[in-house]
Amino acid sequence: MIGKVCDAAQAVALIGDRQTVASTGVIGWLTPDALLAALGERYRAGGEPRDLTFYFPCATGDGVGIRGMDHVAVKGLMRRIVSGSFINPRHPETGERPALTELIQNDLVEAYTWPMGATMHWLREVARRGPGYLTRVGLGTYADPRHGGGRFTRLATDDLVELVELGGQEYLWYPTWPLDVGLIRAGSADRDGNLSFEDQPLLSSALAIALAVKAGGGTVIAQVSRLVEPGERPAREVRVPGALVDRVVVVPGAPTGTGVRDDPGYLGHVPGAAARVPRLPAGPDKVIARRVAREVRKGRPPSSGSAPRRTPCSSWRRTACWTATASTTTCSPPSTARSAAS
């Protein structure tokens, strides 16, 4: 180890039994996959650490090329999870469901889910050493203790969300608890641990997790793609200062997402990159893409996702609404989709 720089095995060796580990990740983006893989390998080799709690505001891993939480979804290693979302579709080639989904479905882990916004605001309260996060968002939903309090499995018996009254109004109260370890992903680091995100599409919870972990005296471990010299980057590009980072693990060539590796055009660094993308051949995919494009409006940011295999929703076989083959979600297509299919 040189300064803060070490390999993944050395970094995860700092994690002890029954600690709480927070991780970045937005599906495949920002997922510290090498760190999670090393942690899983450590447990399989020596049976430690045990009974960890994992906190991740968004699904960490895409269920395909970036496994994320599936690396550590092992009974004995993982005791509890608290997350804003989970990945559920089957792998398009193997047909297997994510390992984390299997743990939840078989009631082998204490699983809780909170509204994604609550998971992010809760980090702020941990960072400022506040007693908890108070909000009216989520009243009457699955997060409300009267409707389960975010519990996903029978093993999840603790009350992580409380119903309180303040000024004659009801609120949901999320008490804070310390985070021992933070696993984050960035683009570059220097030997002092200053992080920049030039090859990542967003910052997401990286800074929030680092602040929250350090507020309780915990350890922050960053996975990066490259090491740079101090002063090589403009100071304005550093988004997480080195004072918040304890260890840096360099993983050259780590993918930005499944199928995306070392592509400068992915984030728009190459002018006209989109114009060089091959034209989509005629077929169902092109028909669907054109139909979706008609819904894009100027000034209204779209949110997009993808499914590796497509099957028409059983309830709306004649519409432009499609869902992943393995998904159990029922689609309710908008009126525009109905009229287009009629």
CSV table of C-alpha atoms in Angstrom, one decimal:
chain,number,residue,atom,x,y,z
A,1,MET,CA,0.0,0.0,0.0
A,2,ILE,CA,1.3,3.5,-0.9
A,3,GLY,CA,-0.4,6.2,1.1
A,4,LYS,CA,-4.1,5.6,0.6
A,5,VAL,CA,-3.7,3.5,-2.5
A,6,CYS,CA,-4.1,-0.3,-2.0
A,7,ASP,CA,-5.7,-3.3,-3.7
A,8,ALA,CA,-9.3,-4.4,-3.3
A,9,ALA,CA,-8.5,-7.3,-0.9
A,10,GLN,CA,-6.5,-4.9,1.5
A,11,ALA,CA,-9.3,-2.4,1.4
A,12,VAL,CA,-12.2,-4.8,2.3
A,13,ALA,CA,-10.1,-6.4,5.0
A,14,LEU,CA,-10.9,-3.3,7.0
A,15,ILE,CA,-14.6,-4.3,7.2
A,16,GLY,CA,-15.5,-6.2,10.4
A,17,ASP,CA,-18.4,-8.4,11.6
A,18,ARG,CA,-21.9,-6.8,12.1
A,19,GLN,CA,-20.8,-3.5,10.6
A,20,THR,CA,-23.0,-1.3,8.3
A,21,VAL,CA,-21.8,-0.8,4.8
A,22,ALA,CA,-23.2,1.9,2.6
A,23,SER,CA,-22.6,1.8,-1.2
A,24,THR,CA,-23.2,3.9,-4.2
A,25,GLY,CA,-24.7,2.6,-7.4
A,26,VAL,CA,-27.5,3.5,-9.8
A,27,ILE,CA,-28.1,0.2,-11.5
A,28,GLY,CA,-24.7,-0.2,-13.3
A,29,TRP,CA,-23.5,3.4,-13.0
A,30,LEU,CA,-21.3,4.3,-10.0
A,31,THR,CA,-21.3,0.7,-8.7
A,32,PRO,CA,-18.0,-0.1,-6.9
A,33,ASP,CA,-18.2,-3.6,-8.4
A,34,ALA,CA,-14.6,-4.6,-7.8
A,35,LEU,CA,-14.9,-3.7,-4.0
A,36,LEU,CA,-18.2,-5.7,-3.6
A,37,ALA,CA,-16.6,-8.6,-5.5
A,38,ALA,CA,-13.6,-8.6,-3.2
A,39,LEU,CA,-15.8,-8.5,-0.2
A,40,GLY,CA,-17.8,-11.5,-1.4
A,41,GLU,CA,-14.6,-13.4,-2.2
A,42,ARG,CA,-13.2,-12.7,1.3
A,43,TYR,CA,-16.3,-14.2,2.9
A,44,ARG,CA,-16.3,-17.3,0.7
A,45,ALA,CA,-12.7,-17.9,1.4
A,46,GLY,CA,-12.6,-17.4,5.2
A,47,GLY,CA,-16.2,-17.0,6.4
A,48,GLU,CA,-15.7,-13.3,7.4
A,49,PRO,CA,-17.0,-10.7,7.9
A,50,ARG,CA,-20.4,-11.9,9.0
A,51,ASP,CA,-23.8,-10.4,9.5
A,52,LEU,CA,-23.3,-7.1,7.7
A,53,THR,CA,-26.0,-4.5,7.0
A,54,PHE,CA,-26.0,-3.0,3.6
A,55,TYR,CA,-27.5,0.5,2.9
A,56,PHE,CA,-27.8,1.6,-0.8
A,57,PRO,CA,-30.2,4.4,-1.9
A,58,CYS,CA,-30.6,2.9,-5.3
A,59,ALA,CA,-30.3,-0.6,-6.8
A,60,THR,CA,-26.6,-1.4,-6.9
A,61,GLY,CA,-25.8,-3.6,-10.0
A,62,ASP,CA,-27.7,-4.2,-13.2
A,63,GLY,CA,-28.2,-7.9,-12.9
A,64,VAL,CA,-26.2,-8.5,-16.1
A,65,GLY,CA,-22.5,-7.6,-16.5
A,66,ILE,CA,-22.2,-5.5,-13.3
A,67,ARG,CA,-23.3,-7.8,-10.4
A,68,GLY,CA,-23.2,-5.2,-7.6
A,69,MET,CA,-25.0,-6.4,-4.5
A,70,ASP,CA,-25.2,-9.9,-6.0
A,71,HIS,CA,-21.5,-10.3,-5.1
A,72,VAL,CA,-22.4,-10.1,-1.4
A,73,ALA,CA,-25.9,-11.6,-1.4
A,74,VAL,CA,-24.9,-14.6,0.6
A,75,LYS,CA,-26.6,-15.8,3.8
A,76,GLY,CA,-24.2,-15.3,6.7
A,77,LEU,CA,-22.4,-12.4,5.0
A,78,MET,CA,-25.5,-10.3,4.5
A,79,ARG,CA,-27.9,-10.0,7.4
A,80,ARG,CA,-29.9,-6.8,6.6
A,81,ILE,CA,-30.5,-4.6,3.6
A,82,VAL,CA,-32.1,-1.1,3.4
A,83,SER,CA,-32.5,0.2,-0.1
A,84,GLY,CA,-34.6,2.6,-2.3
A,85,SER,CA,-35.0,-0.1,-5.0
A,86,PHE,CA,-34.0,-3.6,-6.1
A,87,ILE,CA,-33.1,-5.2,-9.5
A,88,ASN,CA,-35.5,-8.1,-10.3
A,89,PRO,CA,-35.4,-9.2,-14.0
A,90,ARG,CA,-33.8,-12.5,-15.0
A,91,HIS,CA,-30.4,-12.5,-16.7
A,92,PRO,CA,-31.1,-12.4,-20.5
A,93,GLU,CA,-28.6,-15.2,-21.2
A,94,THR,CA,-28.7,-17.5,-18.2
A,95,GLY,CA,-32.3,-16.9,-17.1
A,96,GLU,CA,-31.2,-16.6,-13.5
A,97,ARG,CA,-32.7,-14.1,-11.1
A,98,PRO,CA,-30.4,-11.8,-9.2
A,99,ALA,CA,-29.0,-13.5,-6.1
A,100,LEU,CA,-30.3,-10.6,-3.9
A,101,THR,CA,-33.8,-11.2,-5.2
A,102,GLU,CA,-33.4,-14.9,-4.3
A,103,LEU,CA,-32.5,-14.0,-0.7
A,104,ILE,CA,-35.5,-11.7,-0.4
A,105,GLN,CA,-37.9,-14.2,-1.9
A,106,ASN,CA,-36.7,-17.0,0.3
A,107,ASP,CA,-36.8,-14.9,3.4
A,108,LEU,CA,-33.1,-15.3,4.1
A,109,VAL,CA,-32.3,-11.7,4.8
A,110,GLU,CA,-33.9,-8.8,6.7
A,111,ALA,CA,-35.0,-6.6,3.8
A,112,TYR,CA,-36.4,-3.1,4.1
A,113,THR,CA,-37.2,-0.6,1.3
A,114,TRP,CA,-37.7,3.1,1.7
A,115,PRO,CA,-38.7,5.7,-0.8
A,116,MET,CA,-35.6,6.6,-2.8
A,117,GLY,CA,-35.8,10.3,-1.8
A,118,ALA,CA,-36.0,9.3,1.8
A,119,THR,CA,-32.8,7.3,1.5
A,120,MET,CA,-30.9,10.3,0.2
A,121,HIS,CA,-32.3,12.8,2.7
A,122,TRP,CA,-31.6,10.3,5.5
A,123,LEU,CA,-27.9,10.4,4.6
A,124,ARG,CA,-27.9,14.2,5.1
A,125,GLU,CA,-29.2,13.7,8.6
A,126,VAL,CA,-26.6,11.1,9.4
A,127,ALA,CA,-23.9,13.4,8.1
A,128,ARG,CA,-25.0,16.3,10.3
A,129,ARG,CA,-25.4,13.9,13.3
A,130,GLY,CA,-29.1,14.6,13.5
A,131,PRO,CA,-31.5,12.4,15.3
A,132,GLY,CA,-33.5,11.4,12.2
A,133,TYR,CA,-35.3,12.4,9.0
A,134,LEU,CA,-38.9,13.8,9.3
A,135,THR,CA,-41.2,13.9,6.3
A,136,ARG,CA,-44.8,13.6,5.2
A,137,VAL,CA,-43.8,11.9,2.0
A,138,GLY,CA,-44.9,8.2,2.1
A,139,LEU,CA,-47.8,8.6,4.5
A,140,GLY,CA,-50.4,5.9,3.6
A,141,THR,CA,-47.9,3.9,1.5
A,142,TYR,CA,-45.7,0.9,2.1
A,143,ALA,CA,-43.3,3.0,4.1
A,144,ASP,CA,-46.0,3.9,6.6
A,145,PRO,CA,-45.7,1.7,9.7
A,146,ARG,CA,-49.5,1.1,9.4
A,147,HIS,CA,-48.8,-0.6,6.1
A,148,GLY,CA,-45.6,-2.5,6.8
A,149,GLY,CA,-43.1,0.3,7.5
A,150,GLY,CA,-41.0,-0.7,4.5
A,151,ARG,CA,-40.5,-4.4,5.6
A,152,PHE,CA,-40.0,-6.8,2.7
A,153,THR,CA,-39.4,-10.1,4.5
A,154,ARG,CA,-40.7,-11.8,7.7
A,155,LEU,CA,-37.2,-11.6,9.2
A,156,ALA,CA,-37.5,-7.8,9.0
A,157,THR,CA,-39.1,-7.1,12.5
A,158,ASP,CA,-37.4,-3.9,13.6
A,159,ASP,CA,-39.2,-0.6,13.4
A,160,LEU,CA,-36.9,1.5,11.1
A,161,VAL,CA,-39.7,4.0,10.4
A,162,GLU,CA,-42.0,5.5,13.0
A,163,LEU,CA,-45.3,7.4,12.8
A,164,VAL,CA,-45.2,10.6,14.8
A,165,GLU,CA,-47.4,13.6,15.3
A,166,LEU,CA,-46.1,17.2,15.3
A,167,GLY,CA,-48.2,20.3,15.3
A,168,GLY,CA,-51.3,18.2,14.8
A,169,GLN,CA,-50.0,16.6,11.7
A,170,GLU,CA,-48.8,13.1,11.0
A,171,TYR,CA,-45.2,12.5,9.8
A,172,LEU,CA,-42.9,9.6,9.1
A,173,TRP,CA,-39.8,9.6,11.2
A,174,TYR,CA,-36.6,7.8,10.1
A,175,PRO,CA,-34.3,7.6,13.1
A,176,THR,CA,-30.6,7.7,12.2
A,177,TRP,CA,-27.9,5.1,12.9
A,178,PRO,CA,-24.2,5.1,12.2
A,179,LEU,CA,-22.6,3.9,8.9
A,180,ASP,CA,-19.3,2.1,9.5
A,181,VAL,CA,-18.0,1.8,5.9
A,182,GLY,CA,-18.7,3.6,2.7
A,183,LEU,CA,-18.0,2.0,-0.8
A,184,ILE,CA,-18.0,4.6,-3.6
A,185,ARG,CA,-17.1,4.7,-7.2
A,186,ALA,CA,-15.4,7.6,-9.0
A,187,GLY,CA,-13.3,8.3,-12.1
A,188,SER,CA,-9.9,9.5,-10.9
A,189,ALA,CA,-8.1,10.0,-7.7
A,190,ASP,CA,-4.7,11.3,-6.6
A,191,ARG,CA,-2.7,9.7,-3.8
A,192,ASP,CA,-4.4,12.0,-1.3
A,193,GLY,CA,-7.8,10.6,-2.2
A,194,ASN,CA,-9.3,13.6,-4.0
A,195,LEU,CA,-12.0,12.2,-6.3
A,196,SER,CA,-13.3,13.4,-9.7
A,197,PHE,CA,-16.1,11.8,-11.7
A,198,GLU,CA,-15.2,12.6,-15.4
A,199,ASP,CA,-16.1,9.1,-16.6
A,200,GLN,CA,-19.3,8.7,-14.6
A,201,PRO,CA,-22.7,10.1,-15.7
A,202,LEU,CA,-23.7,11.4,-12.2
A,203,LEU,CA,-22.5,12.0,-8.7
A,204,SER,CA,-25.6,10.5,-7.0
A,205,SER,CA,-24.9,9.5,-3.3
A,206,ALA,CA,-21.1,9.4,-3.4
A,207,LEU,CA,-20.5,12.7,-1.5
A,208,ALA,CA,-23.5,12.1,0.8
A,209,ILE,CA,-22.3,8.6,1.8
A,210,ALA,CA,-18.7,9.9,2.3
A,211,LEU,CA,-20.0,12.7,4.6
A,212,ALA,CA,-22.3,10.4,6.5
A,213,VAL,CA,-19.7,7.7,7.1
A,214,LYS,CA,-17.0,10.1,8.2
A,215,ALA,CA,-19.5,11.8,10.6
A,216,GLY,CA,-19.5,8.6,12.7
A,217,GLY,CA,-15.7,8.0,12.4
A,218,GLY,CA,-16.1,5.3,9.7
A,219,THR,CA,-14.0,4.3,6.7
A,220,VAL,CA,-14.6,5.4,3.1
A,221,ILE,CA,-13.1,3.3,0.3
A,222,ALA,CA,-13.2,4.5,-3.3
A,223,GLN,CA,-12.9,2.5,-6.5
A,224,VAL,CA,-11.5,4.5,-9.4
A,225,SER,CA,-10.4,3.9,-12.9
A,226,ARG,CA,-7.1,5.8,-12.8
A,227,LEU,CA,-4.6,7.5,-10.6
A,228,VAL,CA,-3.5,11.1,-11.3
A,229,GLU,CA,-0.8,13.4,-10.0
A,230,PRO,CA,-1.7,16.2,-7.6
A,231,GLY,CA,-2.5,19.3,-9.6
A,232,GLU,CA,-3.2,17.4,-12.8
A,233,ARG,CA,-6.9,18.2,-12.7
A,234,PRO,CA,-8.5,21.6,-12.1
A,235,ALA,CA,-9.6,21.9,-8.5
A,236,ARG,CA,-13.2,22.5,-9.6
A,237,GLU,CA,-13.3,18.9,-10.9
A,238,VAL,CA,-12.8,17.4,-7.4
A,239,ARG,CA,-16.2,16.5,-6.1
A,240,VAL,CA,-15.2,14.4,-3.0
A,241,PRO,CA,-12.2,15.8,-1.1
A,242,GLY,CA,-9.5,13.5,0.0
A,243,ALA,CA,-10.2,14.3,3.7
A,244,LEU,CA,-13.3,12.1,3.4
A,245,VAL,CA,-11.5,9.2,1.7
A,246,ASP,CA,-9.4,6.6,3.6
A,247,ARG,CA,-8.5,4.1,0.9
A,248,VAL,CA,-8.3,4.2,-2.9
A,249,VAL,CA,-8.5,1.1,-5.1
A,250,VAL,CA,-7.5,1.5,-8.8
A,251,VAL,CA,-9.3,-0.7,-11.3
A,252,PRO,CA,-8.2,0.3,-14.8
A,253,GLY,CA,-10.8,-0.2,-17.5
A,254,ALA,CA,-13.7,-0.9,-15.2
A,255,PRO,CA,-17.0,-0.6,-17.2
A,256,THR,CA,-19.2,2.5,-16.8
A,257,GLY,CA,-22.1,0.2,-17.4
A,258,THR,CA,-22.8,-3.2,-19.0
A,259,GLY,CA,-21.3,-3.0,-22.5
A,260,VAL,CA,-19.8,0.4,-22.0
A,261,ARG,CA,-16.1,0.6,-21.4
A,262,ASP,CA,-13.6,3.4,-22.1
A,263,ASP,CA,-16.1,5.1,-24.5
A,264,PRO,CA,-15.4,8.9,-24.5
A,265,GLY,CA,-18.5,9.5,-26.6
A,266,TYR,CA,-20.8,8.0,-23.9
A,267,LEU,CA,-20.9,11.2,-21.9
A,268,GLY,CA,-20.6,13.6,-24.8
A,269,HIS,CA,-16.8,14.2,-24.6
A,270,VAL,CA,-16.6,13.6,-28.4
A,271,PRO,CA,-18.5,16.1,-30.5
A,272,GLY,CA,-20.9,14.5,-32.9
A,273,ALA,CA,-20.5,11.0,-31.3
A,274,ALA,CA,-24.3,10.4,-31.5
A,275,ALA,CA,-24.2,11.0,-35.3
A,276,ARG,CA,-21.7,8.1,-35.7
A,277,VAL,CA,-24.0,5.5,-34.1
A,278,PRO,CA,-25.1,3.0,-36.7
A,279,ARG,CA,-28.7,3.5,-37.9
A,280,LEU,CA,-31.2,1.1,-36.4
A,281,PRO,CA,-32.4,-1.5,-38.9
A,282,ALA,CA,-36.0,-1.8,-39.8
A,283,GLY,CA,-37.9,-4.0,-37.3
A,284,PRO,CA,-40.0,-4.0,-34.1
A,285,ASP,CA,-37.2,-2.1,-32.1
A,286,LYS,CA,-37.2,0.8,-34.6
A,287,VAL,CA,-41.0,1.0,-34.5
A,288,ILE,CA,-41.0,1.1,-30.7
A,289,ALA,CA,-38.2,3.7,-30.7
A,290,ARG,CA,-40.0,6.0,-33.1
A,291,ARG,CA,-43.2,5.7,-31.0
A,292,VAL,CA,-41.4,6.6,-27.8
A,293,ALA,CA,-39.6,9.5,-29.6
A,294,ARG,CA,-43.1,11.0,-30.3
A,295,GLU,CA,-43.6,11.4,-26.5
A,296,VAL,CA,-40.5,13.4,-25.9
A,297,ARG,CA,-41.3,17.1,-25.3
A,298,LYS,CA,-38.9,20.1,-25.2
A,299,GLY,CA,-38.2,21.1,-21.6
A,300,ARG,CA,-39.4,17.8,-20.1
A,301,PRO,CA,-36.4,15.6,-19.2
A,302,PRO,CA,-37.1,12.0,-20.0
A,303,SER,CA,-36.3,9.0,-17.9
A,304,SER,CA,-35.2,5.9,-19.9
A,305,GLY,CA,-34.4,2.3,-19.1
A,306,SER,CA,-34.1,-0.9,-21.1
A,307,ALA,CA,-35.1,-4.5,-21.0
A,308,PRO,CA,-32.9,-7.2,-22.6
A,309,ARG,CA,-35.8,-9.2,-23.9
A,310,ARG,CA,-39.2,-7.8,-24.7
A,311,THR,CA,-42.7,-9.4,-24.5
A,312,PRO,CA,-45.9,-7.5,-24.9
A,313,CYS,CA,-47.7,-6.9,-21.6
A,314,SER,CA,-50.5,-9.5,-21.2
A,315,SER,CA,-53.1,-6.9,-20.4
A,316,TRP,CA,-52.3,-4.6,-23.4
A,317,ARG,CA,-51.0,-6.8,-26.2
A,318,ARG,CA,-51.9,-4.3,-28.9
A,319,THR,CA,-50.3,-1.3,-27.3
A,320,ALA,CA,-46.8,0.2,-27.5
A,321,CYS,CA,-46.2,-0.8,-23.8
A,322,TRP,CA,-43.6,-3.5,-23.4
A,323,THR,CA,-42.1,-5.2,-20.3
A,324,ALA,CA,-39.2,-7.4,-19.5
A,325,THR,CA,-40.0,-11.2,-20.0
A,326,ALA,CA,-39.4,-12.0,-16.3
A,327,SER,CA,-41.0,-9.0,-14.8
A,328,THR,CA,-44.0,-9.4,-12.5
A,329,THR,CA,-44.9,-5.8,-12.9
A,330,THR,CA,-48.3,-5.0,-14.5
A,331,CYS,CA,-48.2,-2.1,-16.9
A,332,SER,CA,-50.9,0.5,-17.2
A,333,PRO,CA,-50.2,2.2,-20.6
A,334,PRO,CA,-51.0,5.9,-21.0
A,335,SER,CA,-54.0,7.0,-23.2
A,336,THR,CA,-51.6,8.1,-25.9
A,337,ALA,CA,-50.2,4.5,-26.2
A,338,ARG,CA,-53.8,3.1,-26.5
A,339,SER,CA,-54.8,5.5,-29.2
A,340,ALA,CA,-51.6,4.8,-31.2
A,341,ALA,CA,-52.3,1.1,-31.1
A,342,SER,CA,-55.9,1.4,-32.1
